[in-house]
Amino acid sequence: MSKELEIAKEIALKAGKLIMDFYNKKDPGIIEDKGGFYQNYLTEADQASEKLIFEELKKHFPNYGFIGEETANESSDKKLVWIVDPIDGTKGFVNKTDQFGVQIGLARNGEVILGVVYLPALKKLFHAKKGKGAFLNDKRIHVSKIDRIEDFRVGISRRALHDKNLHMLFDKIKGKEKEYADSIAYKWSKIAEGESEVSLVKKRASKEWDLCAPAIIVQEAGGKVTTFSGKYVTFNKEKIDYPEGIIASNNTIHEDLLKLFN
């Protein structure tokens, strides 16, 4: 899968450059606010990024399946399937927080086997391939070894500010530091590079494109990603959302965290 990984990295960099051209404009190019109490935007940059990624992947891998947030959001009957989020953290993109990224993952028979996450405003390119480790700008990275929950640095969705149940879950982690961010790419990448220890996603709050690429990066850095009941996360399912909550951690006390939440 070396060819697939290198091409995915190249495409992520191209998409990131395109996104930054939009990001540096005064007008964020909002096409639609998808509604709800939480800002959920579709922008011109989302559409342009996914178009670029889709066309490039189809050019190089015409026989692979493709699942993307904006254009092809149903499961594929292919053995190998690209799963793409053109901008993870669109709210952060619109509000110019720098907390957004391009995500390109490849799944085989439901299991993610490689992933690329590019945070263009921060110039951070993460990649991982099953069994080969995780890297930031081509330098090997590892999760932290912190194993005391009171020392944990916690990545929290801003939704927790509006969601009582999610806020209660985060309150169970008496960590020393909490950082609010809207992008799973951003939060889980921090776990992979050892700058955070745990992040939670509430049930039915994520789709496959949100989790695919960052999941393997966390895992190959030594971390763990499961549902709240301890099941491993799979992809290219019949239904592309997750009825259970999801936890990503540095894996030092992952089982204890599951007991805490259940």
CSV table of C-alpha atoms in Angstrom, one decimal:
chain,number,residue,atom,x,y,z
A,1,MET,CA,0.0,0.0,0.0
A,2,SER,CA,3.0,2.3,-0.4
A,3,LYS,CA,1.7,3.8,-3.6
A,4,GLU,CA,-1.7,4.5,-2.1
A,5,LEU,CA,-0.2,6.2,0.9
A,6,GLU,CA,2.2,8.4,-1.0
A,7,ILE,CA,-0.6,9.5,-3.4
A,8,ALA,CA,-3.0,10.2,-0.5
A,9,LYS,CA,-0.3,12.4,1.1
A,10,GLU,CA,0.2,14.3,-2.2
A,11,ILE,CA,-3.6,14.8,-2.6
A,12,ALA,CA,-4.0,16.0,1.0
A,13,LEU,CA,-1.4,18.6,0.5
A,14,LYS,CA,-3.0,19.8,-2.7
A,15,ALA,CA,-6.4,20.0,-1.0
A,16,GLY,CA,-4.9,21.8,1.9
A,17,LYS,CA,-3.4,24.4,-0.4
A,18,LEU,CA,-6.8,24.9,-2.0
A,19,ILE,CA,-8.5,25.2,1.3
A,20,MET,CA,-6.0,27.8,2.5
A,21,ASP,CA,-6.8,29.9,-0.6
A,22,PHE,CA,-10.4,30.1,0.7
A,23,TYR,CA,-9.3,30.5,4.3
A,24,ASN,CA,-7.3,33.6,3.6
A,25,LYS,CA,-10.3,35.4,2.1
A,26,LYS,CA,-12.5,37.6,4.3
A,27,ASP,CA,-15.7,35.8,3.2
A,28,PRO,CA,-15.7,32.1,4.3
A,29,GLY,CA,-18.0,31.2,1.4
A,30,ILE,CA,-20.8,29.6,3.4
A,31,ILE,CA,-23.3,27.9,1.0
A,32,GLU,CA,-25.5,26.4,3.7
A,33,ASP,CA,-26.0,26.2,7.4
A,34,LYS,CA,-27.4,22.7,7.8
A,35,GLY,CA,-29.3,23.7,10.9
A,36,GLY,CA,-29.6,22.5,14.5
A,37,PHE,CA,-28.5,24.3,17.7
A,38,TYR,CA,-24.9,23.7,16.7
A,39,GLN,CA,-23.3,25.5,13.7
A,40,ASN,CA,-23.0,23.0,10.9
A,41,TYR,CA,-21.8,24.7,7.8
A,42,LEU,CA,-21.3,23.7,4.1
A,43,THR,CA,-18.8,26.0,2.4
A,44,GLU,CA,-17.4,26.5,-1.1
A,45,ALA,CA,-14.1,25.1,0.3
A,46,ASP,CA,-15.8,21.9,1.4
A,47,GLN,CA,-17.1,21.3,-2.1
A,48,ALA,CA,-13.9,22.3,-3.9
A,49,SER,CA,-11.8,20.2,-1.7
A,50,GLU,CA,-13.9,17.0,-2.1
A,51,LYS,CA,-14.1,17.5,-5.8
A,52,LEU,CA,-10.3,17.7,-6.0
A,53,ILE,CA,-9.8,14.7,-3.8
A,54,PHE,CA,-12.4,12.6,-5.6
A,55,GLU,CA,-11.1,13.4,-9.0
A,56,GLU,CA,-7.5,12.6,-8.0
A,57,LEU,CA,-8.3,9.4,-6.3
A,58,LYS,CA,-10.5,8.2,-9.2
A,59,LYS,CA,-7.7,9.0,-11.6
A,60,HIS,CA,-5.2,6.9,-9.7
A,61,PHE,CA,-7.5,4.2,-8.4
A,62,PRO,CA,-10.5,3.9,-10.6
A,63,ASN,CA,-11.6,0.5,-9.2
A,64,TYR,CA,-11.7,1.5,-5.6
A,65,GLY,CA,-14.8,2.6,-3.8
A,66,PHE,CA,-15.3,6.2,-2.5
A,67,ILE,CA,-17.2,7.5,0.5
A,68,GLY,CA,-17.2,11.3,1.0
A,69,GLU,CA,-19.1,13.7,3.2
A,70,GLU,CA,-20.4,15.9,0.4
A,71,THR,CA,-20.9,13.7,-2.7
A,72,ALA,CA,-20.9,10.0,-2.0
A,73,ASN,CA,-22.2,9.4,1.5
A,74,GLU,CA,-23.3,5.7,1.2
A,75,SER,CA,-21.5,2.5,1.8
A,76,SER,CA,-19.7,0.9,-1.2
A,77,ASP,CA,-19.7,-2.7,-2.5
A,78,LYS,CA,-15.9,-2.5,-3.2
A,79,LYS,CA,-13.3,-4.3,-1.2
A,80,LEU,CA,-11.0,-1.3,-1.0
A,81,VAL,CA,-12.8,2.0,-0.2
A,82,TRP,CA,-11.5,5.6,0.2
A,83,ILE,CA,-13.2,7.4,3.0
A,84,VAL,CA,-12.8,11.2,2.9
A,85,ASP,CA,-13.6,14.3,4.9
A,86,PRO,CA,-12.7,17.3,2.7
A,87,ILE,CA,-12.7,19.6,5.7
A,88,ASP,CA,-13.0,18.1,9.2
A,89,GLY,CA,-14.0,21.0,11.5
A,90,THR,CA,-15.7,23.3,9.0
A,91,LYS,CA,-16.9,25.5,12.0
A,92,GLY,CA,-13.2,26.0,12.9
A,93,PHE,CA,-12.5,26.9,9.3
A,94,VAL,CA,-15.3,29.4,9.2
A,95,ASN,CA,-14.4,31.0,12.5
A,96,LYS,CA,-10.7,31.0,11.6
A,97,THR,CA,-9.4,29.0,14.6
A,98,ASP,CA,-6.9,26.9,12.6
A,99,GLN,CA,-8.5,23.8,14.0
A,100,PHE,CA,-9.5,22.0,10.8
A,101,GLY,CA,-8.1,19.4,8.5
A,102,VAL,CA,-8.2,17.2,5.4
A,103,GLN,CA,-8.8,13.5,6.1
A,104,ILE,CA,-8.2,10.6,3.7
A,105,GLY,CA,-8.5,7.0,4.9
A,106,LEU,CA,-8.4,3.7,3.1
A,107,ALA,CA,-10.4,0.7,4.4
A,108,ARG,CA,-10.2,-2.9,3.3
A,109,ASN,CA,-13.1,-5.2,4.2
A,110,GLY,CA,-14.2,-2.7,6.8
A,111,GLU,CA,-10.8,-2.2,8.5
A,112,VAL,CA,-8.9,1.0,8.0
A,113,ILE,CA,-5.4,0.2,6.7
A,114,LEU,CA,-3.9,3.7,6.1
A,115,GLY,CA,-4.8,7.3,6.8
A,116,VAL,CA,-3.6,10.8,6.1
A,117,VAL,CA,-4.6,13.9,8.1
A,118,TYR,CA,-3.4,17.3,7.0
A,119,LEU,CA,-3.9,20.4,9.2
A,120,PRO,CA,-3.0,23.1,6.6
A,121,ALA,CA,-3.2,26.1,8.8
A,122,LEU,CA,-0.7,24.4,11.2
A,123,LYS,CA,1.4,22.8,8.4
A,124,LYS,CA,1.1,19.4,10.1
A,125,LEU,CA,0.9,16.3,7.9
A,126,PHE,CA,0.1,13.1,9.7
A,127,HIS,CA,0.1,9.7,8.1
A,128,ALA,CA,0.0,6.0,9.2
A,129,LYS,CA,-0.2,2.6,7.6
A,130,LYS,CA,-1.2,-0.6,9.4
A,131,GLY,CA,1.8,-2.1,11.2
A,132,LYS,CA,4.2,0.6,10.1
A,133,GLY,CA,3.7,3.3,12.8
A,134,ALA,CA,2.4,6.9,12.7
A,135,PHE,CA,4.3,10.0,11.5
A,136,LEU,CA,4.1,13.8,11.7
A,137,ASN,CA,5.8,15.5,8.8
A,138,ASP,CA,7.6,12.2,8.2
A,139,LYS,CA,9.0,11.9,11.8
A,140,ARG,CA,7.8,9.0,13.9
A,141,ILE,CA,5.4,9.9,16.7
A,142,HIS,CA,4.0,8.1,19.8
A,143,VAL,CA,1.2,8.7,22.3
A,144,SER,CA,2.1,9.9,25.8
A,145,LYS,CA,2.8,7.4,28.6
A,146,ILE,CA,0.7,9.4,31.1
A,147,ASP,CA,-1.4,7.0,33.1
A,148,ARG,CA,-3.0,9.1,35.9
A,149,ILE,CA,-6.4,10.4,34.9
A,150,GLU,CA,-5.9,13.5,37.0
A,151,ASP,CA,-2.9,14.3,34.7
A,152,PHE,CA,-4.8,13.8,31.5
A,153,ARG,CA,-5.1,16.5,28.9
A,154,VAL,CA,-8.6,16.2,27.4
A,155,GLY,CA,-9.8,17.2,23.9
A,156,ILE,CA,-13.4,18.3,24.2
A,157,SER,CA,-16.0,19.1,21.5
A,158,ARG,CA,-17.5,22.5,21.8
A,159,ARG,CA,-20.8,20.7,21.6
A,160,ALA,CA,-20.2,19.8,25.3
A,161,LEU,CA,-21.0,23.4,26.1
A,162,HIS,CA,-24.5,22.9,24.8
A,163,ASP,CA,-25.1,19.1,25.5
A,164,LYS,CA,-25.7,18.3,29.2
A,165,ASN,CA,-25.1,14.5,28.8
A,166,LEU,CA,-21.8,15.0,27.0
A,167,HIS,CA,-20.7,17.6,29.5
A,168,MET,CA,-21.4,15.1,32.3
A,169,LEU,CA,-19.1,12.5,30.6
A,170,PHE,CA,-16.3,14.9,30.3
A,171,ASP,CA,-16.7,16.0,33.9
A,172,LYS,CA,-15.9,12.4,34.9
A,173,ILE,CA,-12.4,12.9,33.6
A,174,LYS,CA,-10.7,15.1,36.2
A,175,GLY,CA,-7.8,16.0,34.0
A,176,LYS,CA,-5.4,18.8,34.5
A,177,GLU,CA,-6.2,20.5,31.2
A,178,LYS,CA,-9.2,20.7,28.8
A,179,GLU,CA,-9.1,22.0,25.2
A,180,TYR,CA,-12.2,22.8,23.3
A,181,ALA,CA,-12.0,22.1,19.5
A,182,ASP,CA,-14.5,21.2,16.8
A,183,SER,CA,-12.3,19.0,14.7
A,184,ILE,CA,-11.7,15.3,15.4
A,185,ALA,CA,-8.7,15.5,13.1
A,186,TYR,CA,-7.2,18.1,15.4
A,187,LYS,CA,-8.1,16.5,18.7
A,188,TRP,CA,-7.0,12.9,17.7
A,189,SER,CA,-3.8,14.1,16.1
A,190,LYS,CA,-2.8,15.7,19.4
A,191,ILE,CA,-3.3,12.3,21.1
A,192,ALA,CA,-1.1,10.7,18.4
A,193,GLU,CA,1.7,13.1,18.9
A,194,GLY,CA,1.6,12.9,22.7
A,195,GLU,CA,0.0,16.3,23.4
A,196,SER,CA,-3.3,14.9,24.7
A,197,GLU,CA,-4.5,11.7,26.3
A,198,VAL,CA,-8.2,11.3,25.6
A,199,SER,CA,-11.1,12.5,23.5
A,200,LEU,CA,-14.8,11.5,23.4
A,201,VAL,CA,-17.4,11.6,20.6
A,202,LYS,CA,-21.0,11.3,21.6
A,203,LYS,CA,-23.3,8.7,20.1
A,204,ARG,CA,-24.6,9.4,16.5
A,205,ALA,CA,-22.4,12.6,16.4
A,206,SER,CA,-19.9,11.2,13.9
A,207,LYS,CA,-19.8,9.6,10.5
A,208,GLU,CA,-17.2,7.3,9.0
A,209,TRP,CA,-15.4,10.1,7.3
A,210,ASP,CA,-14.9,11.8,10.6
A,211,LEU,CA,-13.1,8.8,12.2
A,212,CYS,CA,-11.4,6.7,9.5
A,213,ALA,CA,-8.1,8.5,8.9
A,214,PRO,CA,-7.4,9.8,12.4
A,215,ALA,CA,-8.3,6.4,14.0
A,216,ILE,CA,-5.4,4.6,12.4
A,217,ILE,CA,-3.0,7.4,13.2
A,218,VAL,CA,-3.9,7.2,16.9
A,219,GLN,CA,-3.7,3.4,16.8
A,220,GLU,CA,-0.3,3.3,15.0
A,221,ALA,CA,1.0,5.8,17.5
A,222,GLY,CA,0.2,3.4,20.2
A,223,GLY,CA,-3.2,4.6,21.2
A,224,LYS,CA,-6.6,3.0,21.0
A,225,VAL,CA,-10.0,3.8,19.5
A,226,THR,CA,-13.2,2.0,20.5
A,227,THR,CA,-16.9,2.4,21.1
A,228,PHE,CA,-18.0,3.0,24.7
A,229,SER,CA,-18.7,-0.7,25.0
A,230,GLY,CA,-15.1,-1.6,23.9
A,231,LYS,CA,-15.7,-2.6,20.3
A,232,TYR,CA,-13.3,-1.7,17.6
A,233,VAL,CA,-14.5,0.9,15.1
A,234,THR,CA,-15.2,-0.5,11.6
A,235,PHE,CA,-15.9,1.2,8.3
A,236,ASN,CA,-17.9,0.9,5.0
A,237,LYS,CA,-20.8,-0.3,7.0
A,238,GLU,CA,-24.4,-0.3,5.8
A,239,LYS,CA,-25.1,2.7,8.1
A,240,ILE,CA,-22.3,5.2,8.1
A,241,ASP,CA,-23.0,6.7,11.6
A,242,TYR,CA,-22.1,5.2,15.0
A,243,PRO,CA,-25.0,4.6,17.4
A,244,GLU,CA,-22.5,4.3,20.3
A,245,GLY,CA,-20.2,6.9,21.7
A,246,ILE,CA,-16.5,6.7,20.6
A,247,ILE,CA,-13.4,7.1,22.8
A,248,ALA,CA,-9.8,7.7,21.6
A,249,SER,CA,-7.0,7.5,24.1
A,250,ASN,CA,-3.3,7.0,24.6
A,251,ASN,CA,-4.3,3.4,25.8
A,252,THR,CA,-2.6,3.6,29.2
A,253,ILE,CA,-6.0,3.2,31.1
A,254,HIS,CA,-8.4,2.7,28.2
A,255,GLU,CA,-10.3,-0.1,29.9
A,256,ASP,CA,-10.6,1.9,33.1
A,257,LEU,CA,-12.1,4.8,31.1
A,258,LEU,CA,-14.7,2.5,29.5
A,259,LYS,CA,-15.8,1.3,33.0
A,260,LEU,CA,-16.0,4.9,34.1
A,261,PHE,CA,-18.3,5.9,31.3
A,262,ASN,CA,-20.5,2.8,31.5
